[in-house]
Amino acid sequence: DYLLAEDQLCKQMKLGTVFQNWIEPPIKFAPTYKYDINSDNYEISSKNRIPAWCDRLLHKGEAIKNISYRRHELMSSDHKAVTGEYLVEVKAVIPEKRNEFYHMAVKEWDKMENEAIPDITISSSTHDFGDVRFAAPVIRTFNLENTGKVLASFKFIPKPNDAKCSRPWLLIHPMKGVIGIGEKMMISLTILVNEHSAPHLNIEGESLQDVVILHIEHGKDIFITISGNWQKSCMGSNLSHLS
């Protein structure tokens, strides 16, 4: 209540200095700005920002009744979006104009939906690690670029029926993140065969082959192919298998 009483827009509207004769529905939700991206925590920084109401809805005219005014708990941005529903009375309906407006609204909505779909471009989806030896890490990197018009959140996810995102000998960093519009992020892939994974390769005949799934929140999945040539050795095998 204290923050709302000190809200700049509310105070200026009451003074009549801005948006004269415009109406904002009662605000019954928490401040919408500024949040840490991908969380429900208000940002804490040296700027000492005070939580505030960012996006607002105002209306002007007769026979307009607000039905709802609420915020949405999206975490891909530093603020929470708000929406409102209105009941508007009209004196007469002109079918031609109504149809024209309807088709225009549908077209605009489709455009907004398409623009709201995150899109990430990957520099390479196939990675050959060449010869791989025991306890000798081999590293490959690739870049992710946000080519969409919204923030893009990503994470590596397990394949169906798998508990983990990758085979034990493959390390991925980072496993998740958020990429700003037009920004890039480097992902590193490391194959490291140790005493736990070596027996499966030396004795059980497993190969250095894997496919990892990069999932874009509210977007597509990208499949990344991993391969390498395992160089068998006595390292990582117990004596019973060497005799």
mmCIF file of C-alpha atoms in Angstrom:
data_model
loop_
_atom_site.group_PDB
_atom_site.id
_atom_site.type_symbol
_atom_site.label_atom_id
_atom_site.label_comp_id
_atom_site.label_asym_id
_atom_site.label_seq_id
_atom_site.Cartn_x
_atom_site.Cartn_y
_atom_site.Cartn_z
ATOM 1 C CA ASP A 1 0.000 0.000 0.000
ATOM 2 C CA TYR A 2 2.843 2.372 0.816
ATOM 3 C CA LEU A 3 4.600 1.738 -2.513
ATOM 4 C CA LEU A 4 1.369 2.197 -4.442
ATOM 5 C CA ALA A 5 0.642 5.464 -2.638
ATOM 6 C CA GLU A 6 4.023 6.752 -3.793
ATOM 7 C CA ASP A 7 3.624 5.479 -7.375
ATOM 8 C CA GLN A 8 4.628 8.253 -9.781
ATOM 9 C CA LEU A 9 1.907 7.644 -12.369
ATOM 10 C CA CYS A 10 -0.857 7.501 -9.750
ATOM 11 C CA LYS A 11 0.321 10.711 -8.104
ATOM 12 C CA GLN A 12 0.623 12.621 -11.385
ATOM 13 C CA MET A 13 -2.799 11.442 -12.583
ATOM 14 C CA LYS A 14 -4.358 12.635 -9.332
ATOM 15 C CA LEU A 15 -2.706 16.024 -9.842
ATOM 16 C CA GLY A 16 -4.087 16.148 -13.370
ATOM 17 C CA THR A 17 -0.705 16.668 -14.988
ATOM 18 C CA VAL A 18 -0.798 13.548 -17.201
ATOM 19 C CA PHE A 19 -3.449 11.367 -18.890
ATOM 20 C CA GLN A 20 -6.358 13.623 -18.023
ATOM 21 C CA ASN A 21 -9.729 11.802 -18.081
ATOM 22 C CA TRP A 22 -7.988 8.449 -18.457
ATOM 23 C CA ILE A 23 -8.730 5.668 -15.959
ATOM 24 C CA GLU A 24 -6.553 2.886 -14.610
ATOM 25 C CA PRO A 25 -8.287 -0.094 -12.944
ATOM 26 C CA PRO A 26 -7.398 -0.677 -9.275
ATOM 27 C CA ILE A 27 -4.004 -2.339 -8.894
ATOM 28 C CA LYS A 28 -4.336 -5.454 -6.754
ATOM 29 C CA PHE A 29 -1.069 -7.175 -7.650
ATOM 30 C CA ALA A 30 2.523 -6.889 -6.507
ATOM 31 C CA PRO A 31 5.021 -4.585 -8.241
ATOM 32 C CA THR A 32 6.066 -5.922 -11.621
ATOM 33 C CA TYR A 33 9.601 -4.497 -11.860
ATOM 34 C CA LYS A 34 12.514 -5.209 -11.534
ATOM 35 C CA TYR A 35 13.194 -8.946 -11.237
ATOM 36 C CA ASP A 36 16.220 -11.159 -11.674
ATOM 37 C CA ILE A 37 15.656 -12.991 -14.947
ATOM 38 C CA ASN A 38 14.438 -16.578 -14.539
ATOM 39 C CA SER A 39 13.380 -16.023 -10.935
ATOM 40 C CA ASP A 40 10.682 -14.517 -8.746
ATOM 41 C CA ASN A 41 13.219 -12.447 -6.816
ATOM 42 C CA TYR A 42 13.376 -8.688 -7.061
ATOM 43 C CA GLU A 43 16.747 -7.455 -8.298
ATOM 44 C CA ILE A 44 19.234 -6.478 -5.622
ATOM 45 C CA SER A 45 22.025 -4.272 -6.930
ATOM 46 C CA SER A 46 24.065 -1.189 -6.115
ATOM 47 C CA LYS A 47 21.395 0.921 -7.825
ATOM 48 C CA ASN A 48 19.010 0.204 -4.923
ATOM 49 C CA ARG A 49 15.969 0.043 -7.184
ATOM 50 C CA ILE A 50 12.625 0.094 -5.388
ATOM 51 C CA PRO A 51 10.085 -2.417 -6.766
ATOM 52 C CA ALA A 52 7.554 -0.627 -8.961
ATOM 53 C CA TRP A 53 4.662 -1.146 -11.356
ATOM 54 C CA CYS A 54 6.089 -1.039 -14.870
ATOM 55 C CA ASP A 55 3.567 -1.925 -17.597
ATOM 56 C CA ARG A 56 0.182 -0.234 -17.121
ATOM 57 C CA LEU A 57 -3.253 -0.246 -18.737
ATOM 58 C CA LEU A 58 -5.388 2.909 -19.034
ATOM 59 C CA HIS A 59 -8.689 3.432 -20.780
ATOM 60 C CA LYS A 60 -10.751 6.422 -21.797
ATOM 61 C CA GLY A 61 -14.341 6.705 -22.958
ATOM 62 C CA GLU A 62 -17.894 5.857 -22.001
ATOM 63 C CA ALA A 63 -19.493 2.442 -21.615
ATOM 64 C CA ILE A 64 -16.169 0.731 -20.882
ATOM 65 C CA LYS A 65 -16.049 -1.639 -17.918
ATOM 66 C CA ASN A 66 -12.893 -3.328 -16.718
ATOM 67 C CA ILE A 67 -13.367 -7.029 -15.957
ATOM 68 C CA SER A 68 -9.853 -7.959 -14.856
ATOM 69 C CA TYR A 69 -6.417 -6.404 -14.416
ATOM 70 C CA ARG A 70 -3.616 -8.787 -13.514
ATOM 71 C CA ARG A 71 0.036 -9.629 -13.863
ATOM 72 C CA HIS A 72 1.524 -12.800 -15.315
ATOM 73 C CA GLU A 73 4.273 -14.840 -13.719
ATOM 74 C CA LEU A 74 6.645 -15.040 -16.685
ATOM 75 C CA MET A 75 10.305 -15.404 -15.741
ATOM 76 C CA SER A 76 12.060 -14.798 -19.065
ATOM 77 C CA SER A 77 12.105 -11.024 -18.570
ATOM 78 C CA ASP A 78 13.078 -8.588 -15.828
ATOM 79 C CA HIS A 79 9.462 -7.459 -15.475
ATOM 80 C CA LYS A 80 6.080 -9.165 -15.251
ATOM 81 C CA ALA A 81 3.664 -8.512 -18.099
ATOM 82 C CA VAL A 82 0.119 -7.332 -17.311
ATOM 83 C CA THR A 83 -3.169 -7.893 -19.119
ATOM 84 C CA GLY A 84 -6.708 -6.602 -18.774
ATOM 85 C CA GLU A 85 -10.161 -7.627 -19.936
ATOM 86 C CA TYR A 86 -12.817 -5.069 -20.812
ATOM 87 C CA LEU A 87 -16.510 -5.082 -21.573
ATOM 88 C CA VAL A 88 -17.325 -2.390 -24.131
ATOM 89 C CA GLU A 89 -20.834 -1.393 -25.149
ATOM 90 C CA VAL A 90 -21.405 -0.224 -28.723
ATOM 91 C CA LYS A 91 -24.380 1.630 -30.172
ATOM 92 C CA ALA A 92 -24.465 -0.344 -33.407
ATOM 93 C CA VAL A 93 -22.602 -3.154 -35.150
ATOM 94 C CA ILE A 94 -21.498 -2.777 -38.758
ATOM 95 C CA PRO A 95 -20.773 -6.339 -39.942
ATOM 96 C CA GLU A 96 -18.257 -5.275 -42.577
ATOM 97 C CA LYS A 97 -16.275 -3.178 -40.116
ATOM 98 C CA ARG A 98 -16.493 -5.888 -37.464
ATOM 99 C CA ASN A 99 -15.124 -8.528 -39.862
ATOM 100 C CA GLU A 100 -12.399 -6.178 -41.034
ATOM 101 C CA PHE A 101 -11.320 -5.496 -37.474
ATOM 102 C CA TYR A 102 -11.534 -9.178 -36.543
ATOM 103 C CA HIS A 103 -9.228 -10.259 -39.373
ATOM 104 C CA MET A 104 -6.836 -7.424 -38.592
ATOM 105 C CA ALA A 105 -6.736 -8.450 -34.919
ATOM 106 C CA VAL A 106 -6.136 -12.127 -35.785
ATOM 107 C CA LYS A 107 -3.296 -11.166 -38.154
ATOM 108 C CA GLU A 108 -1.705 -8.929 -35.541
ATOM 109 C CA TRP A 109 -2.069 -11.623 -32.863
ATOM 110 C CA ASP A 110 -0.409 -14.214 -35.107
ATOM 111 C CA LYS A 111 2.460 -11.808 -35.724
ATOM 112 C CA MET A 112 2.895 -11.187 -31.995
ATOM 113 C CA GLU A 113 2.807 -14.909 -31.228
ATOM 114 C CA ASN A 114 5.453 -15.642 -33.856
ATOM 115 C CA GLU A 115 7.687 -12.841 -32.619
ATOM 116 C CA ALA A 116 7.340 -14.106 -29.035
ATOM 117 C CA ILE A 117 8.788 -17.522 -29.926
ATOM 118 C CA PRO A 118 12.437 -17.653 -28.794
ATOM 119 C CA ASP A 119 14.933 -18.624 -31.471
ATOM 120 C CA ILE A 120 18.516 -19.740 -30.999
ATOM 121 C CA THR A 121 21.014 -20.478 -33.755
ATOM 122 C CA ILE A 122 23.807 -22.983 -33.058
ATOM 123 C CA SER A 123 27.192 -22.691 -34.764
ATOM 124 C CA SER A 124 27.606 -26.468 -35.052
ATOM 125 C CA SER A 125 25.408 -29.426 -34.135
ATOM 126 C CA THR A 126 27.960 -32.162 -34.917
ATOM 127 C CA HIS A 127 31.135 -32.574 -32.885
ATOM 128 C CA ASP A 128 33.903 -35.094 -33.597
ATOM 129 C CA PHE A 129 36.412 -35.368 -30.745
ATOM 130 C CA GLY A 130 38.903 -37.507 -32.657
ATOM 131 C CA ASP A 131 41.102 -39.891 -30.658
ATOM 132 C CA VAL A 132 40.307 -39.984 -26.945
ATOM 133 C CA ARG A 133 42.579 -41.563 -24.321
ATOM 134 C CA PHE A 134 42.174 -42.363 -20.644
ATOM 135 C CA ALA A 135 42.212 -39.330 -18.299
ATOM 136 C CA ALA A 136 43.070 -36.986 -21.196
ATOM 137 C CA PRO A 137 40.251 -34.448 -21.602
ATOM 138 C CA VAL A 138 39.300 -33.395 -25.120
ATOM 139 C CA ILE A 139 37.318 -30.171 -25.492
ATOM 140 C CA ARG A 140 35.100 -28.817 -28.225
ATOM 141 C CA THR A 141 33.130 -25.565 -28.145
ATOM 142 C CA PHE A 142 30.263 -24.027 -30.050
ATOM 143 C CA ASN A 143 28.286 -20.793 -29.909
ATOM 144 C CA LEU A 144 24.618 -20.141 -29.283
ATOM 145 C CA GLU A 145 23.178 -16.918 -30.717
ATOM 146 C CA ASN A 146 19.798 -15.454 -29.864
ATOM 147 C CA THR A 147 18.387 -14.583 -33.292
ATOM 148 C CA GLY A 148 14.839 -14.029 -32.014
ATOM 149 C CA LYS A 149 13.086 -10.950 -30.696
ATOM 150 C CA VAL A 150 12.757 -12.032 -27.052
ATOM 151 C CA LEU A 151 15.054 -13.326 -24.331
ATOM 152 C CA ALA A 152 15.889 -16.988 -24.833
ATOM 153 C CA SER A 153 16.229 -19.424 -21.924
ATOM 154 C CA PHE A 154 17.821 -22.796 -22.612
ATOM 155 C CA LYS A 155 18.833 -25.953 -20.807
ATOM 156 C CA PHE A 156 20.096 -29.408 -21.689
ATOM 157 C CA ILE A 157 17.484 -32.068 -20.976
ATOM 158 C CA PRO A 158 17.590 -35.891 -20.760
ATOM 159 C CA LYS A 159 16.437 -38.002 -23.659
ATOM 160 C CA PRO A 160 13.174 -39.929 -23.174
ATOM 161 C CA ASN A 161 13.608 -42.740 -20.628
ATOM 162 C CA ASP A 162 17.007 -41.366 -19.536
ATOM 163 C CA ALA A 163 17.708 -39.870 -16.128
ATOM 164 C CA LYS A 164 20.704 -37.773 -17.183
ATOM 165 C CA CYS A 165 21.374 -35.384 -20.040
ATOM 166 C CA SER A 166 24.483 -37.141 -21.359
ATOM 167 C CA ARG A 167 26.751 -40.168 -21.009
ATOM 168 C CA PRO A 168 29.014 -40.195 -17.909
ATOM 169 C CA TRP A 169 32.136 -39.343 -19.910
ATOM 170 C CA LEU A 170 30.647 -36.146 -21.397
ATOM 171 C CA LEU A 171 30.662 -32.859 -19.491
ATOM 172 C CA ILE A 172 28.631 -29.826 -20.636
ATOM 173 C CA HIS A 173 29.102 -26.266 -19.420
ATOM 174 C CA PRO A 174 26.961 -24.356 -18.833
ATOM 175 C CA MET A 175 23.988 -26.677 -18.573
ATOM 176 C CA LYS A 176 21.475 -23.822 -18.724
ATOM 177 C CA GLY A 177 21.318 -20.093 -19.214
ATOM 178 C CA VAL A 178 19.604 -17.016 -20.621
ATOM 179 C CA ILE A 179 20.752 -15.222 -23.779
ATOM 180 C CA GLY A 180 19.801 -11.624 -24.473
ATOM 181 C CA ILE A 181 18.485 -10.483 -27.834
ATOM 182 C CA GLY A 182 21.318 -10.503 -30.385
ATOM 183 C CA GLU A 183 23.800 -11.893 -27.849
ATOM 184 C CA LYS A 184 25.974 -15.015 -28.024
ATOM 185 C CA MET A 185 27.067 -17.617 -25.474
ATOM 186 C CA MET A 186 29.799 -20.216 -25.759
ATOM 187 C CA ILE A 187 29.109 -23.812 -24.707
ATOM 188 C CA SER A 188 31.971 -26.193 -23.956
ATOM 189 C CA LEU A 189 31.800 -29.975 -24.380
ATOM 190 C CA THR A 190 34.448 -32.108 -22.685
ATOM 191 C CA ILE A 191 35.004 -35.839 -23.089
ATOM 192 C CA LEU A 192 36.863 -37.194 -20.069
ATOM 193 C CA VAL A 193 37.135 -40.950 -19.593
ATOM 194 C CA ASN A 194 37.995 -41.897 -16.001
ATOM 195 C CA GLU A 195 38.173 -45.087 -13.938
ATOM 196 C CA HIS A 196 34.377 -45.237 -13.740
ATOM 197 C CA SER A 197 33.594 -44.967 -17.440
ATOM 198 C CA ALA A 198 36.675 -46.706 -18.887
ATOM 199 C CA PRO A 199 35.550 -50.294 -18.091
ATOM 200 C CA HIS A 200 32.360 -49.804 -20.105
ATOM 201 C CA LEU A 201 34.468 -48.774 -23.104
ATOM 202 C CA ASN A 202 37.339 -51.264 -22.662
ATOM 203 C CA ILE A 203 35.367 -54.353 -21.679
ATOM 204 C CA GLU A 204 31.718 -53.905 -22.548
ATOM 205 C CA GLY A 205 32.444 -52.471 -25.963
ATOM 206 C CA GLU A 206 30.573 -49.196 -25.575
ATOM 207 C CA SER A 207 31.514 -46.431 -27.991
ATOM 208 C CA LEU A 208 31.993 -42.717 -27.624
ATOM 209 C CA GLN A 209 28.697 -41.839 -29.262
ATOM 210 C CA ASP A 210 25.944 -39.667 -27.830
ATOM 211 C CA VAL A 211 23.184 -37.237 -28.769
ATOM 212 C CA VAL A 212 22.352 -34.417 -26.363
ATOM 213 C CA ILE A 213 19.207 -32.306 -26.451
ATOM 214 C CA LEU A 214 19.329 -28.531 -26.093
ATOM 215 C CA HIS A 215 15.843 -27.342 -25.124
ATOM 216 C CA ILE A 216 14.745 -23.739 -25.691
ATOM 217 C CA GLU A 217 11.988 -22.698 -23.289
ATOM 218 C CA HIS A 218 8.783 -22.088 -25.280
ATOM 219 C CA GLY A 219 10.739 -22.950 -28.424
ATOM 220 C CA LYS A 220 12.330 -25.814 -30.287
ATOM 221 C CA ASP A 221 14.712 -28.626 -29.308
ATOM 222 C CA ILE A 222 18.149 -28.823 -30.919
ATOM 223 C CA PHE A 223 19.875 -32.208 -31.204
ATOM 224 C CA ILE A 224 23.676 -32.231 -30.915
ATOM 225 C CA THR A 225 25.681 -35.251 -32.068
ATOM 226 C CA ILE A 226 28.825 -36.297 -30.180
ATOM 227 C CA SER A 227 31.410 -38.805 -31.431
ATOM 228 C CA GLY A 228 34.973 -39.845 -30.662
ATOM 229 C CA ASN A 229 37.456 -42.675 -31.227
ATOM 230 C CA TRP A 230 38.210 -44.445 -27.952
ATOM 231 C CA GLN A 231 41.800 -45.662 -27.697
ATOM 232 C CA LYS A 232 41.681 -48.834 -25.595
ATOM 233 C CA SER A 233 44.287 -49.337 -22.892
ATOM 234 C CA CYS A 234 44.852 -51.148 -19.642
ATOM 235 C CA MET A 235 44.102 -47.959 -17.742
ATOM 236 C CA GLY A 236 40.811 -48.028 -15.917
ATOM 237 C CA SER A 237 40.482 -51.816 -16.048
ATOM 238 C CA ASN A 238 40.863 -54.118 -13.042
ATOM 239 C CA LEU A 239 43.326 -57.010 -12.907
ATOM 240 C CA SER A 240 40.720 -59.720 -13.448
ATOM 241 C CA HIS A 241 39.945 -58.335 -16.873
ATOM 242 C CA LEU A 242 43.600 -57.955 -17.801
ATOM 243 C CA SER A 243 44.607 -61.523 -16.977
#
